[in-house]
Coordinates of C-alpha atoms and ligand atoms in Angstrom, one line a residue:
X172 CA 57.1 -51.0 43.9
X173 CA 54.1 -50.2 46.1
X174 CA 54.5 -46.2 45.5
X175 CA 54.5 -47.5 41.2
X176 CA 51.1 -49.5 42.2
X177 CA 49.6 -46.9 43.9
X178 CA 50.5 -44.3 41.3
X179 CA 49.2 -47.0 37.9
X180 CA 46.1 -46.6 40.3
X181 CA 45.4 -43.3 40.6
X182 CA 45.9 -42.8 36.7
X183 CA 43.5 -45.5 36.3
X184 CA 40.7 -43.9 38.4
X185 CA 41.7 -40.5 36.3
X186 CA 41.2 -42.4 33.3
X187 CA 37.5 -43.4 34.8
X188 CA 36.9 -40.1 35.4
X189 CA 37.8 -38.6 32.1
X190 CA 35.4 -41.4 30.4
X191 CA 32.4 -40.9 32.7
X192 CA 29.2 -40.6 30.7
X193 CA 28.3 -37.4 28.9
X194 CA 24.9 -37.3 30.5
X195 CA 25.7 -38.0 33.9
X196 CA 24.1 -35.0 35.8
X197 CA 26.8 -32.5 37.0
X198 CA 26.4 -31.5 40.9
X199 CA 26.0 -27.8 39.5
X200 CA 23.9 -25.6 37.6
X201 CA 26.8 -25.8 35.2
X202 CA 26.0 -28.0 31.9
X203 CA 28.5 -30.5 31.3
X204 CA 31.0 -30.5 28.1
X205 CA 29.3 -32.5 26.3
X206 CA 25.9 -32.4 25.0
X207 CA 23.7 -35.4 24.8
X208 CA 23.9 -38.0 22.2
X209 CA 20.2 -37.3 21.6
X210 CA 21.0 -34.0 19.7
X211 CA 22.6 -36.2 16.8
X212 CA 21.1 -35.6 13.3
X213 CA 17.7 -36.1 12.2
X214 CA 15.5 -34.4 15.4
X215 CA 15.8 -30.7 15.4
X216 CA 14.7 -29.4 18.8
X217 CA 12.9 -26.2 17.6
X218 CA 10.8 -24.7 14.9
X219 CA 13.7 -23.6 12.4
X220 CA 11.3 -21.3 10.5
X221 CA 11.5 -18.7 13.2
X222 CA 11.3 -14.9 10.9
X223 CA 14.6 -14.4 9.5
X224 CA 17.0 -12.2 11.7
X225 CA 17.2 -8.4 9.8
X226 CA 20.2 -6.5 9.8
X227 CA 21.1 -3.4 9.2
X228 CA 23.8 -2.5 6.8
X229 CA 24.0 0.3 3.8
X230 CA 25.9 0.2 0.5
X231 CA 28.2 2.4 -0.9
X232 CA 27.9 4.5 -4.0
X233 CA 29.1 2.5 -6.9
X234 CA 28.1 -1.0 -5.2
X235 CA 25.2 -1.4 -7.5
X236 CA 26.9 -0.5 -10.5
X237 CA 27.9 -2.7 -13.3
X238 CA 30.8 -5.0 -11.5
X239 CA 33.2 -4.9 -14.0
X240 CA 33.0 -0.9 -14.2
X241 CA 34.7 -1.8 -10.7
X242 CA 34.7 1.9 -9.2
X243 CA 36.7 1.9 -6.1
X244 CA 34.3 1.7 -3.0
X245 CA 34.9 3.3 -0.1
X246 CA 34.2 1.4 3.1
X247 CA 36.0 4.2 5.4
X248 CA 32.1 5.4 6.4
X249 CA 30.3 2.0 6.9
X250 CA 30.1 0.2 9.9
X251 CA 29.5 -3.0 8.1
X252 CA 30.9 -3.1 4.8
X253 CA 29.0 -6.0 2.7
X254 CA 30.2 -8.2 -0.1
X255 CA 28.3 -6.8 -2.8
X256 CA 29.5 -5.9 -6.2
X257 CA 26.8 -5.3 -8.8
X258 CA 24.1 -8.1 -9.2
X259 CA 27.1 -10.2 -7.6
X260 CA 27.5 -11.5 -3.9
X261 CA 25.8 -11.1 -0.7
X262 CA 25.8 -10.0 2.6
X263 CA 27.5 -10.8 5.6
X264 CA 26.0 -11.1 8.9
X265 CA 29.6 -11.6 10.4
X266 CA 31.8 -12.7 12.3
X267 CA 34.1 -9.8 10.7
X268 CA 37.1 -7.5 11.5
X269 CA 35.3 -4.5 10.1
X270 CA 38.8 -2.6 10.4
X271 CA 40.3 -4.6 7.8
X272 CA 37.3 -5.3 5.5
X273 CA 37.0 -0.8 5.4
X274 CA 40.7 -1.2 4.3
X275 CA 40.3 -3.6 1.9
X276 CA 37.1 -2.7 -0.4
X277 CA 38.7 -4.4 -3.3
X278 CA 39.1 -8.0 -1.6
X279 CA 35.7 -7.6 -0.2
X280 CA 33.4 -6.6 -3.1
X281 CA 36.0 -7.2 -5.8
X282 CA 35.7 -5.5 -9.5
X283 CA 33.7 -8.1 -12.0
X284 CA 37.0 -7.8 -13.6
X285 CA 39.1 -9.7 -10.7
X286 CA 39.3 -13.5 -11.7
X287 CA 41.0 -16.5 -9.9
X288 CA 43.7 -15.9 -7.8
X289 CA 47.2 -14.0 -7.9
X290 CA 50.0 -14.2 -6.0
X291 CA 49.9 -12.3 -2.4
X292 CA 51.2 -9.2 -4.1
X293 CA 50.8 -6.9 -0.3
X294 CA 52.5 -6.8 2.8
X295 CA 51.7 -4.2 5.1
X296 CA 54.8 -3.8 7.6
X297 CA 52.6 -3.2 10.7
X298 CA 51.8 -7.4 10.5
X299 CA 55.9 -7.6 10.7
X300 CA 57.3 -8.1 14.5
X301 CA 59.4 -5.8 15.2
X302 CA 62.9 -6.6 16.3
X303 CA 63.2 -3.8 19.5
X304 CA 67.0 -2.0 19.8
X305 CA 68.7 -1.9 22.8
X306 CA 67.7 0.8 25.3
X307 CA 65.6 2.6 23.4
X308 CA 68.0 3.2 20.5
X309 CA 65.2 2.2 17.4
X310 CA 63.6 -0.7 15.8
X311 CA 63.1 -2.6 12.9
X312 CA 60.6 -4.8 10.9
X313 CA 60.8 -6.5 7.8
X314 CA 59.3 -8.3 5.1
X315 CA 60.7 -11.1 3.0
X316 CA 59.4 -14.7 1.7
X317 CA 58.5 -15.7 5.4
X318 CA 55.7 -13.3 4.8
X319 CA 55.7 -13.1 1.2
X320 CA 56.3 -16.6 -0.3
X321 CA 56.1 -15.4 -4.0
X322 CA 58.1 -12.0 -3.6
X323 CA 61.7 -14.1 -4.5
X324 CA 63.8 -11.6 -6.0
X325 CA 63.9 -8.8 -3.1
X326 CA 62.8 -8.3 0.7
X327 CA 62.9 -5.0 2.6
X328 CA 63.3 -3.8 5.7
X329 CA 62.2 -0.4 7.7
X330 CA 64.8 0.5 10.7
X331 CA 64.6 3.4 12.9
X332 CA 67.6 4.6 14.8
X333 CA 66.9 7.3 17.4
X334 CA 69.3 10.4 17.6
X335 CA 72.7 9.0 17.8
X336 CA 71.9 5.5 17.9
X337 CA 74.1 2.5 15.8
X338 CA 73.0 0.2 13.2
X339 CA 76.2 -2.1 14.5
X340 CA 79.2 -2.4 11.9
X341 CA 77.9 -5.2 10.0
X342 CA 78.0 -7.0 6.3
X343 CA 75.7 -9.7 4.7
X344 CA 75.1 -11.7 1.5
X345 CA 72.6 -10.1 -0.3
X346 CA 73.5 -6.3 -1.6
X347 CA 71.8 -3.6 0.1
X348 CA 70.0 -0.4 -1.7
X349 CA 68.4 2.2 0.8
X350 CA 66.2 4.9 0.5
X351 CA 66.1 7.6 3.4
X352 CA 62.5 7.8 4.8
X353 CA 62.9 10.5 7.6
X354 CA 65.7 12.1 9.4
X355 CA 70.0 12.0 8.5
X356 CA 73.1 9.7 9.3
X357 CA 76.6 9.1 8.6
X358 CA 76.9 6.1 7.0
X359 CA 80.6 4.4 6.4
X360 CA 82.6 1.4 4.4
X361 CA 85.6 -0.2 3.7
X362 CA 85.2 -2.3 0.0
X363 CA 87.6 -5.3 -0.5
X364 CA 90.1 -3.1 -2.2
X365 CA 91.0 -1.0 1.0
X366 CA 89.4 1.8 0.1
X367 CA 87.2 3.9 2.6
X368 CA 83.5 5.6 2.4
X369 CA 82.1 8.1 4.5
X370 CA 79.3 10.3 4.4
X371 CA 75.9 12.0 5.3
X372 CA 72.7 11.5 3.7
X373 CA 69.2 12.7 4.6
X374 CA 65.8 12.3 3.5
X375 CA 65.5 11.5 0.3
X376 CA 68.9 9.8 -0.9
X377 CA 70.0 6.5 -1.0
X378 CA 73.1 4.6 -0.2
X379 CA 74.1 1.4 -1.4
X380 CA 76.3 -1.4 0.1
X381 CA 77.3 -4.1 -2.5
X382 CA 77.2 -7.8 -1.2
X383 CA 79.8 -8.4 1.7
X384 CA 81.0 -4.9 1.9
X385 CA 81.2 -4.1 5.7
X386 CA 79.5 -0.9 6.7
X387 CA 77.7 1.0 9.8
X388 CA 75.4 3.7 10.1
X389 CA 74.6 6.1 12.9
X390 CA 71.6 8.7 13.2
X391 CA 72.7 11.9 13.8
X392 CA 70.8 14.7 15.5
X393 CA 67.4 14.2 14.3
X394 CA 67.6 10.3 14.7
X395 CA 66.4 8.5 11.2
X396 CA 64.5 6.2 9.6
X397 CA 65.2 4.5 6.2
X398 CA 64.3 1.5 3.9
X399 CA 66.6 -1.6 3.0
X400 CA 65.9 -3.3 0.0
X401 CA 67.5 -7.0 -0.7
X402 CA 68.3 -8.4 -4.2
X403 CA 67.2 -11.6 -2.3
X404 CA 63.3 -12.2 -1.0
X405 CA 64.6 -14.8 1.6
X406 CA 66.8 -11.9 3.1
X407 CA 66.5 -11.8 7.1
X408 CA 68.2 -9.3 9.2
X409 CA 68.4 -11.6 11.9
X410 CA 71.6 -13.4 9.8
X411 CA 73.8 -10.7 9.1
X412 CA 77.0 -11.1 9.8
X413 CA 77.3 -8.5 13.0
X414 CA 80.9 -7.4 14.6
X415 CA 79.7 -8.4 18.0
X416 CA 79.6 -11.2 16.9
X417 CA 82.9 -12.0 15.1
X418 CA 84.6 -10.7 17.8
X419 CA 81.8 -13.2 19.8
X420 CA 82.7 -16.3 18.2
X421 CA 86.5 -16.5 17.6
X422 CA 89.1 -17.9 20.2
X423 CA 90.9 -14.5 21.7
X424 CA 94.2 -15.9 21.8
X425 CA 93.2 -16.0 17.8
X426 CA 92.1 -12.3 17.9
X427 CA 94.9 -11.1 19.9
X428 CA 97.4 -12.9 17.1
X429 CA 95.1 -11.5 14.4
X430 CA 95.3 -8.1 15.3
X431 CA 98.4 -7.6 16.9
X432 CA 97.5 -6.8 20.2
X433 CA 97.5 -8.6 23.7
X434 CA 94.8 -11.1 25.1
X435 CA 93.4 -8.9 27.9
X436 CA 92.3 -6.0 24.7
X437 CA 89.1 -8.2 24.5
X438 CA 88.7 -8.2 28.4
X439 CA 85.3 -5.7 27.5
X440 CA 83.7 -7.3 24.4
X441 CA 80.2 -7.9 24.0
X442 CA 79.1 -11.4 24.7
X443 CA 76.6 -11.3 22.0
X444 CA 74.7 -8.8 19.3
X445 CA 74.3 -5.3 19.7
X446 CA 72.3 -5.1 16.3
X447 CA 71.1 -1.1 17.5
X448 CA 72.1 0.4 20.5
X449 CA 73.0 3.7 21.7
X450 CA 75.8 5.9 20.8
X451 CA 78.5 8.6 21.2
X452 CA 77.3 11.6 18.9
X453 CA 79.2 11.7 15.7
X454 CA 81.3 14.7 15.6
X455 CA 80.4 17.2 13.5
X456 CA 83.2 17.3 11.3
X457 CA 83.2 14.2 8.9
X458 CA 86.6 14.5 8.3
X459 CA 87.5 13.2 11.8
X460 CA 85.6 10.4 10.8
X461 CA 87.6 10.2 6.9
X462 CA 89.8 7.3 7.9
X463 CA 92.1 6.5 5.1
X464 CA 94.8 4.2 4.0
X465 CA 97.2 4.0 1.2
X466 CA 94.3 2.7 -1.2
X467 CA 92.6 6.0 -0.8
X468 CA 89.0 6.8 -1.0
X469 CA 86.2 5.0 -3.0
X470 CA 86.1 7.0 -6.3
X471 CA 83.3 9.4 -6.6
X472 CA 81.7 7.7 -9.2
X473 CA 81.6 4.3 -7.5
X474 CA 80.3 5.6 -3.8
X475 CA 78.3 4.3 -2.1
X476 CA 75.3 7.0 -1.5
X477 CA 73.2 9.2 -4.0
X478 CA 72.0 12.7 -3.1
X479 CA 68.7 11.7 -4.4
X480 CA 66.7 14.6 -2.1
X481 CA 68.6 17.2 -4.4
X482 CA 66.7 16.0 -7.6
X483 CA 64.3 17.6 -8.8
X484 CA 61.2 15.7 -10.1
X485 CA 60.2 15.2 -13.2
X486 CA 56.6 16.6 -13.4
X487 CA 54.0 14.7 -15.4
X488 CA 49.8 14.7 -16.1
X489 CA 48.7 13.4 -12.7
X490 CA 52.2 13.8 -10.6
X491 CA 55.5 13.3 -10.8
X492 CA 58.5 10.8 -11.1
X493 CA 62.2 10.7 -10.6
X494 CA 64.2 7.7 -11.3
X495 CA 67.9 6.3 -9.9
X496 CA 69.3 3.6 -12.0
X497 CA 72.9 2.7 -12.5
X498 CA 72.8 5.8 -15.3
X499 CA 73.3 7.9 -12.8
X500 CA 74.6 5.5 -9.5
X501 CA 76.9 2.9 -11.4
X502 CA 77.7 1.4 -8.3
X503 CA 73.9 -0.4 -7.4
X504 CA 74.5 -2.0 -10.6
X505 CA 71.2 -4.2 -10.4
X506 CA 69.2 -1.6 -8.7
X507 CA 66.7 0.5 -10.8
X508 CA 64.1 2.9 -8.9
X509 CA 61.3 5.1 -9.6
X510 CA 60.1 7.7 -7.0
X511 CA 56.5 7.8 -7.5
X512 CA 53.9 10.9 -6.3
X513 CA 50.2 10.5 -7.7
X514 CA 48.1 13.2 -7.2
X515 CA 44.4 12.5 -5.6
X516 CA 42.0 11.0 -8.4
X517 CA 45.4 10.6 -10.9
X518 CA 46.9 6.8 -11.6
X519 CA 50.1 5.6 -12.7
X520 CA 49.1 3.9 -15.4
X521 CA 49.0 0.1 -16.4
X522 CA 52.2 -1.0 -17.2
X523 CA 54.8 -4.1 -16.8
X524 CA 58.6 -4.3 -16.5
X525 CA 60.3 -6.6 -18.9
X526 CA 63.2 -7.4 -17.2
X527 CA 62.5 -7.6 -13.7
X528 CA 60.1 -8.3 -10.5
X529 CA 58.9 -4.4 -8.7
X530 CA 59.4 -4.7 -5.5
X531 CA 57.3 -1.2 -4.1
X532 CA 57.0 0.4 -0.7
X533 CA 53.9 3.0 -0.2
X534 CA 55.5 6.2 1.7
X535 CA 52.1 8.3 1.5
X536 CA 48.4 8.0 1.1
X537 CA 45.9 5.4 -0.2
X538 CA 46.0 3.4 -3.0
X539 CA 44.6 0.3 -5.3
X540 CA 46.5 -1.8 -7.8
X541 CA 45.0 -4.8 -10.1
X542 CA 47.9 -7.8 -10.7
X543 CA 47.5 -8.9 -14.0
X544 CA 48.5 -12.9 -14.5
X545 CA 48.1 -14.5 -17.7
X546 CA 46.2 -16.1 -18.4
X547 CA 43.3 -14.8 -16.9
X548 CA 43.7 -14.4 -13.2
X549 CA 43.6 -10.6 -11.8
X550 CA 42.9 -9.5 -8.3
X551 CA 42.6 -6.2 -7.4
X552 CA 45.0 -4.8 -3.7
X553 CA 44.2 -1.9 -1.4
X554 CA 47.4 -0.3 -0.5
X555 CA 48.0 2.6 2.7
X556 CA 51.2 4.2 3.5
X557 CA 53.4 1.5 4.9
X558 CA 52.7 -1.3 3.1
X559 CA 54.7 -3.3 0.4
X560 CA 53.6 -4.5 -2.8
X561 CA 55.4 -6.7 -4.8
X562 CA 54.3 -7.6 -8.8
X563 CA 56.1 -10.0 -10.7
X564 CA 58.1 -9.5 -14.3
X565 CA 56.2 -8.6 -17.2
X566 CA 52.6 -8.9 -14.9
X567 CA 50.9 -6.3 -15.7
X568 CA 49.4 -3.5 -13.1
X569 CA 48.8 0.4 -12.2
X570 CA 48.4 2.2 -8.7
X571 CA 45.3 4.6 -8.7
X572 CA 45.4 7.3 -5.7
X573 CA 42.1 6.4 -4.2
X574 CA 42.9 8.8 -1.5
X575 CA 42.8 12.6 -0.5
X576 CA 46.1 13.3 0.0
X577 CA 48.9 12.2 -2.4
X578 CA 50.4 8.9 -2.6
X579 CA 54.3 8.3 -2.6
X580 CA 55.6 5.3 -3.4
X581 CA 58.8 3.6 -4.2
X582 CA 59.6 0.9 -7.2
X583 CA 62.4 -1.0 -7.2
X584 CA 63.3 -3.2 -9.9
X585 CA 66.6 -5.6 -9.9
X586 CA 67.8 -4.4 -13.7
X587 CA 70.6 -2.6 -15.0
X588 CA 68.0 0.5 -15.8
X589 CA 64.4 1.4 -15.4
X590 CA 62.5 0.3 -18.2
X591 CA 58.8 -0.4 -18.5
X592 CA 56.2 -0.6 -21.2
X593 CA 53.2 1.3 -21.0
X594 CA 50.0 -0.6 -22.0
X595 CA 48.5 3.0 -24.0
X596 CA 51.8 3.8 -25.5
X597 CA 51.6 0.4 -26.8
X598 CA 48.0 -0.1 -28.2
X599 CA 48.3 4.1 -29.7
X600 CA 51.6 3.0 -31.5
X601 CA 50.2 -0.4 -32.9
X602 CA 48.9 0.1 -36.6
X603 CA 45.0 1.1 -35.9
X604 CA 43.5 -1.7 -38.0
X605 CA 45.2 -4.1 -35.8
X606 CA 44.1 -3.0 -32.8
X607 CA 40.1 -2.3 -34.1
X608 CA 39.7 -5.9 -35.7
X609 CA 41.1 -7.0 -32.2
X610 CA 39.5 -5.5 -29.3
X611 CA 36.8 -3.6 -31.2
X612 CA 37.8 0.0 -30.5
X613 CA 36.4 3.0 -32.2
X614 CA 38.9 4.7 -34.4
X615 CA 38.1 8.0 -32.5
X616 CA 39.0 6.1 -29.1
X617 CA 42.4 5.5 -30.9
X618 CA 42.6 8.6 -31.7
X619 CA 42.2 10.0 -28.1
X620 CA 45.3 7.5 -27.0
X621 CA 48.8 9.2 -26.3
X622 CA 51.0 7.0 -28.1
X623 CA 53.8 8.6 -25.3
X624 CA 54.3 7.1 -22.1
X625 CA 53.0 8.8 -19.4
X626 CA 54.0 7.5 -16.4
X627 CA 51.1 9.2 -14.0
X628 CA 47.6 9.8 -15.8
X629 CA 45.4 12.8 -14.9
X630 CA 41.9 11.6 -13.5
X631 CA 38.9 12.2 -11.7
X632 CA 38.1 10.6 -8.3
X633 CA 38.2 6.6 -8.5
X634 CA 34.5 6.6 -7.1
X635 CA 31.3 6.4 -9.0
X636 CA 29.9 9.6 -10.0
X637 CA 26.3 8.5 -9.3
X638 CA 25.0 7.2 -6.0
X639 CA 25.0 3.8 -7.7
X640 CA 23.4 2.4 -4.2
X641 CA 20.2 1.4 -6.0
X642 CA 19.0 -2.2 -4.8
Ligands
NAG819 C1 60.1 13.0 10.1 O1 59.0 12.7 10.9 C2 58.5 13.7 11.7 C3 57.4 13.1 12.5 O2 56.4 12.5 11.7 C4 58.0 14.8 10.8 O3 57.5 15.9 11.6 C5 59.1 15.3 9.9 O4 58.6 16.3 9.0 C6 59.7 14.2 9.1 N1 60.9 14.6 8.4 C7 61.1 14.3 7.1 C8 62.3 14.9 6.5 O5 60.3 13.6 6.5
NAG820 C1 88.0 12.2 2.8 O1 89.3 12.6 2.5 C2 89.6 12.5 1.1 C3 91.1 12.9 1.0 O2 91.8 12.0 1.7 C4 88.8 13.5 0.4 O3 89.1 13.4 -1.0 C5 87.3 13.1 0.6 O4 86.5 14.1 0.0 C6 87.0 13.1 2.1 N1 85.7 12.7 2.3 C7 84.7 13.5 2.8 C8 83.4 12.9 3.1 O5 84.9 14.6 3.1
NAG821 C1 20.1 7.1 -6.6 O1 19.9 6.7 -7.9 C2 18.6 6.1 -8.1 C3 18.5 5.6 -9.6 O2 19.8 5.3 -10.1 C4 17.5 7.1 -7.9 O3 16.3 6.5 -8.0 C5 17.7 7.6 -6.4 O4 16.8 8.7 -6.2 C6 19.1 8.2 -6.2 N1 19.3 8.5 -4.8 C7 19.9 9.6 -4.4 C8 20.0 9.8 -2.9 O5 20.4 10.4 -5.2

């Protein structure tokens, strides 16, 4: 009783001390935390009218230009990038993070032509947290709805496995398309028929692993790096359904009746996930690896991986494109891709996809895209190497290199081909008098309008061609 006393005591006289008078002078030269209550409204202390504070900042060519001809502006050289666009905005003493705002011109000093708000159509994959493998084996980091609330359809994930390293033996619910980024590995399957998949793929091809089908892959000498794509944005590779783990979570006297074999085989299991982890080197032959049964193989026009290094692009205007659909890989039934390269200056051009959500992941260089929503709402995205975009069905948008080098990028569409409508093929092909009384064209602008697609435009640099700085 008398220890409880003391203690309700002692809070009490903590409470007092907690509640003691703002203005009670501190023993110190150290101000207290709180101010006085004479600094309330109405009695400012000082002359306010002091001369304003200058700072330094310059603009960009194009700044002053006419906002809605919305050059790109390129921050990369300006230690304070403003927001400024033609006779619009103003300027910003800070706080910033002048890192991003150099990034991201177009969310800074928007075109005139950017209006309301989108959806977050850009991820970059360096704001993921990576998940780290065991013993220095690789990584991965992903992006899904978490991150991305509007992309729905599809999520992705970049893994790296170092030379001989696992992805464990694994499935999961949503089907799996990949795309090779760097490197090789051996990738194998069993589909719920009995038949058996191996083989290697490098840079460049793909594999897919329908929904539920288990599978593993292992880097081989040069270690690898590839992207997943998920026909489900809420996708996380934290919930896939791991070996470890099965063999984790079921009674042994149940695995050991399962399989045949006696209780003590399971003495050595892991006690939880090995997700990617060190490994034995594959051998060299794949045929030690060919495991077969009386089903037999997958059929070779059903596998599960695409040799899509070994195709050739196809060469347009301002780069080139190669698509993988299930024309030519039946088994990715849903999965439709395009394998982008715009050349410095070139675009590809404003289209939409009828019949499904793009789901894109910049490989190379630097890049802008406006998101068209109807009605009226457009923002424009600055996109690097490494980052995802994502733009919903029928939405209309285009990706203009705004770099030096090239840029690379990946779409990836859930649909049963690639399709997309091209905004010039369609105004060229619509009877001219339709398309003068409508948006007031000249007939020899028409005229100048390819009425066939053409995937990647040639063009000039995406900057203003004067100095446009003028204030
Ligand atoms: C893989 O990445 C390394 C390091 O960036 C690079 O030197 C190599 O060329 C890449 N390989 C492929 C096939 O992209
Ligand atoms: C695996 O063996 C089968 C014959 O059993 C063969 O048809 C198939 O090509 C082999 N796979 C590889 C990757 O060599
Ligand atoms: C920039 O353009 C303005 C007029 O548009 C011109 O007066 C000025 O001299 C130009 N500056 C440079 C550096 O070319």
């Amino acid at each position: 009783m008398h220890s409880i006393t003391l203690l309700f005591a002692s809070l009490l006289a903590l409470e007092a001390t907690l509640a003691l008078p703002v203005q009670e002078t501190s023993s110190s030269d150290n101000p207290p935390l709180r101010g006085s209550p004479d600094l309330t409204g109405y009695a400012p202390t000082s002359d306010l009218s002091t001369p304003s504070s200058e700072f330094d900042y310059k603009l960009v060519p194009g700044q002053k230009d006419d906002a809605n001809d919305g050059y790109y502006l390129d921050f990369s050289n300006v230690d304070a990038p403003q927001p400024i666009r033609g006779s619009k905005g103003g300027s910003d003493p800070g706080p910033r993070n002048p890192l991003l705002d150099k990034q991201n011109s177009d969310k800074l000093a928007p075109p005139g032509t950017d209006h309301g708000g989108v959806i977050n159509a850009q991820w970059p994959m360096g704001l993921s947290h990576s998940k780290l493998g065991l013993d220095g084996a690789g990584w991965s980091r992903q992006e899904n709805t978490k991150v991305m609330p509007d992309a729905k359809k599809m999520a992705g994930v970049d893994m790296r496995l170092e030379p001989h390293a696992y992805r464990e033996l694994h499935w999961h619910v949503a089907s799996e398309w990949a795309l090779l980024l760097n490197g090789s590995a051996r990738i194998q399957a069993l589909n719920e028929d009995g038949q058996t998949f191996v083989d290697d793929v490098r840079a460049g091809d793909v594999w897919f692993f329908p929904r539920g089908v288990p599978h593993s892959i292992q880097a081989l000498d040069d270690g690898v790096e590839f992207m997943l794509v998920f026909d489900d944005g809420d996708f996380s590779e934290d919930n896939t359904f791991l070996a470890s783990e099965i063999f984790a979570h079921n009674p042994k006297e149940v695995l050991a009746k399962d399989l045949g074999v006696s209780i003590d085989a399971f003495k050595d299991i892991p006690s939880g996930e090995l997700f990617i982890f060190p490994g034995t080197p594959a051998p060299k032959n794949i045929q030690e690896q060919n495991v077969t049964n009386s089903a037999g193989i997958i059929p070779k026009k059903v596998t599960y991986s695409f040799h899509w290094s070994e195709q050739p692009a196809h060469e347009v205007a301002g780069g080139s494109v190669k698509i993988l659909d299930p024309v030519t890989f039946p088994i990715a039934a849903d999965f439709s891709a395009a394998l982008v390269t715009v050349k410095p200056g070139a675009m590809r051009e404003i289209h939409w996809h009828p019949t499904s959500d793009e789901w894109t992941f910049f490989i190379q260089g630097q890049a802008r895209a406006t998101l068209f929503t109807p009605p009226s709402s457009a923002n424009t995205f600055d996109y690097r190497a490494g980052d995802v975009a994502y733009f919903p069905q029928s939405n209309s948008h285009y990706v203009e290199n705004v770099g030096e080098e090239d840029v690379i990028f990946l779409e990836v569409l859930l649909a049963d081909h690639f399709s997309d409508v091209a905004l010039g093929q369609w105004i060229a092909t619509t009877p001219k008098q339709i398309v003068m009384d409508t948006l007031h064209l000249s007939s020899a602008t028409l005229d100048a309008i390819s009425k066939e697609k053409q995937y990647v435009v040639q063009g000039k640099s995406p900057q203003a061609p004067g100095n446009g700085t003028a204030s």
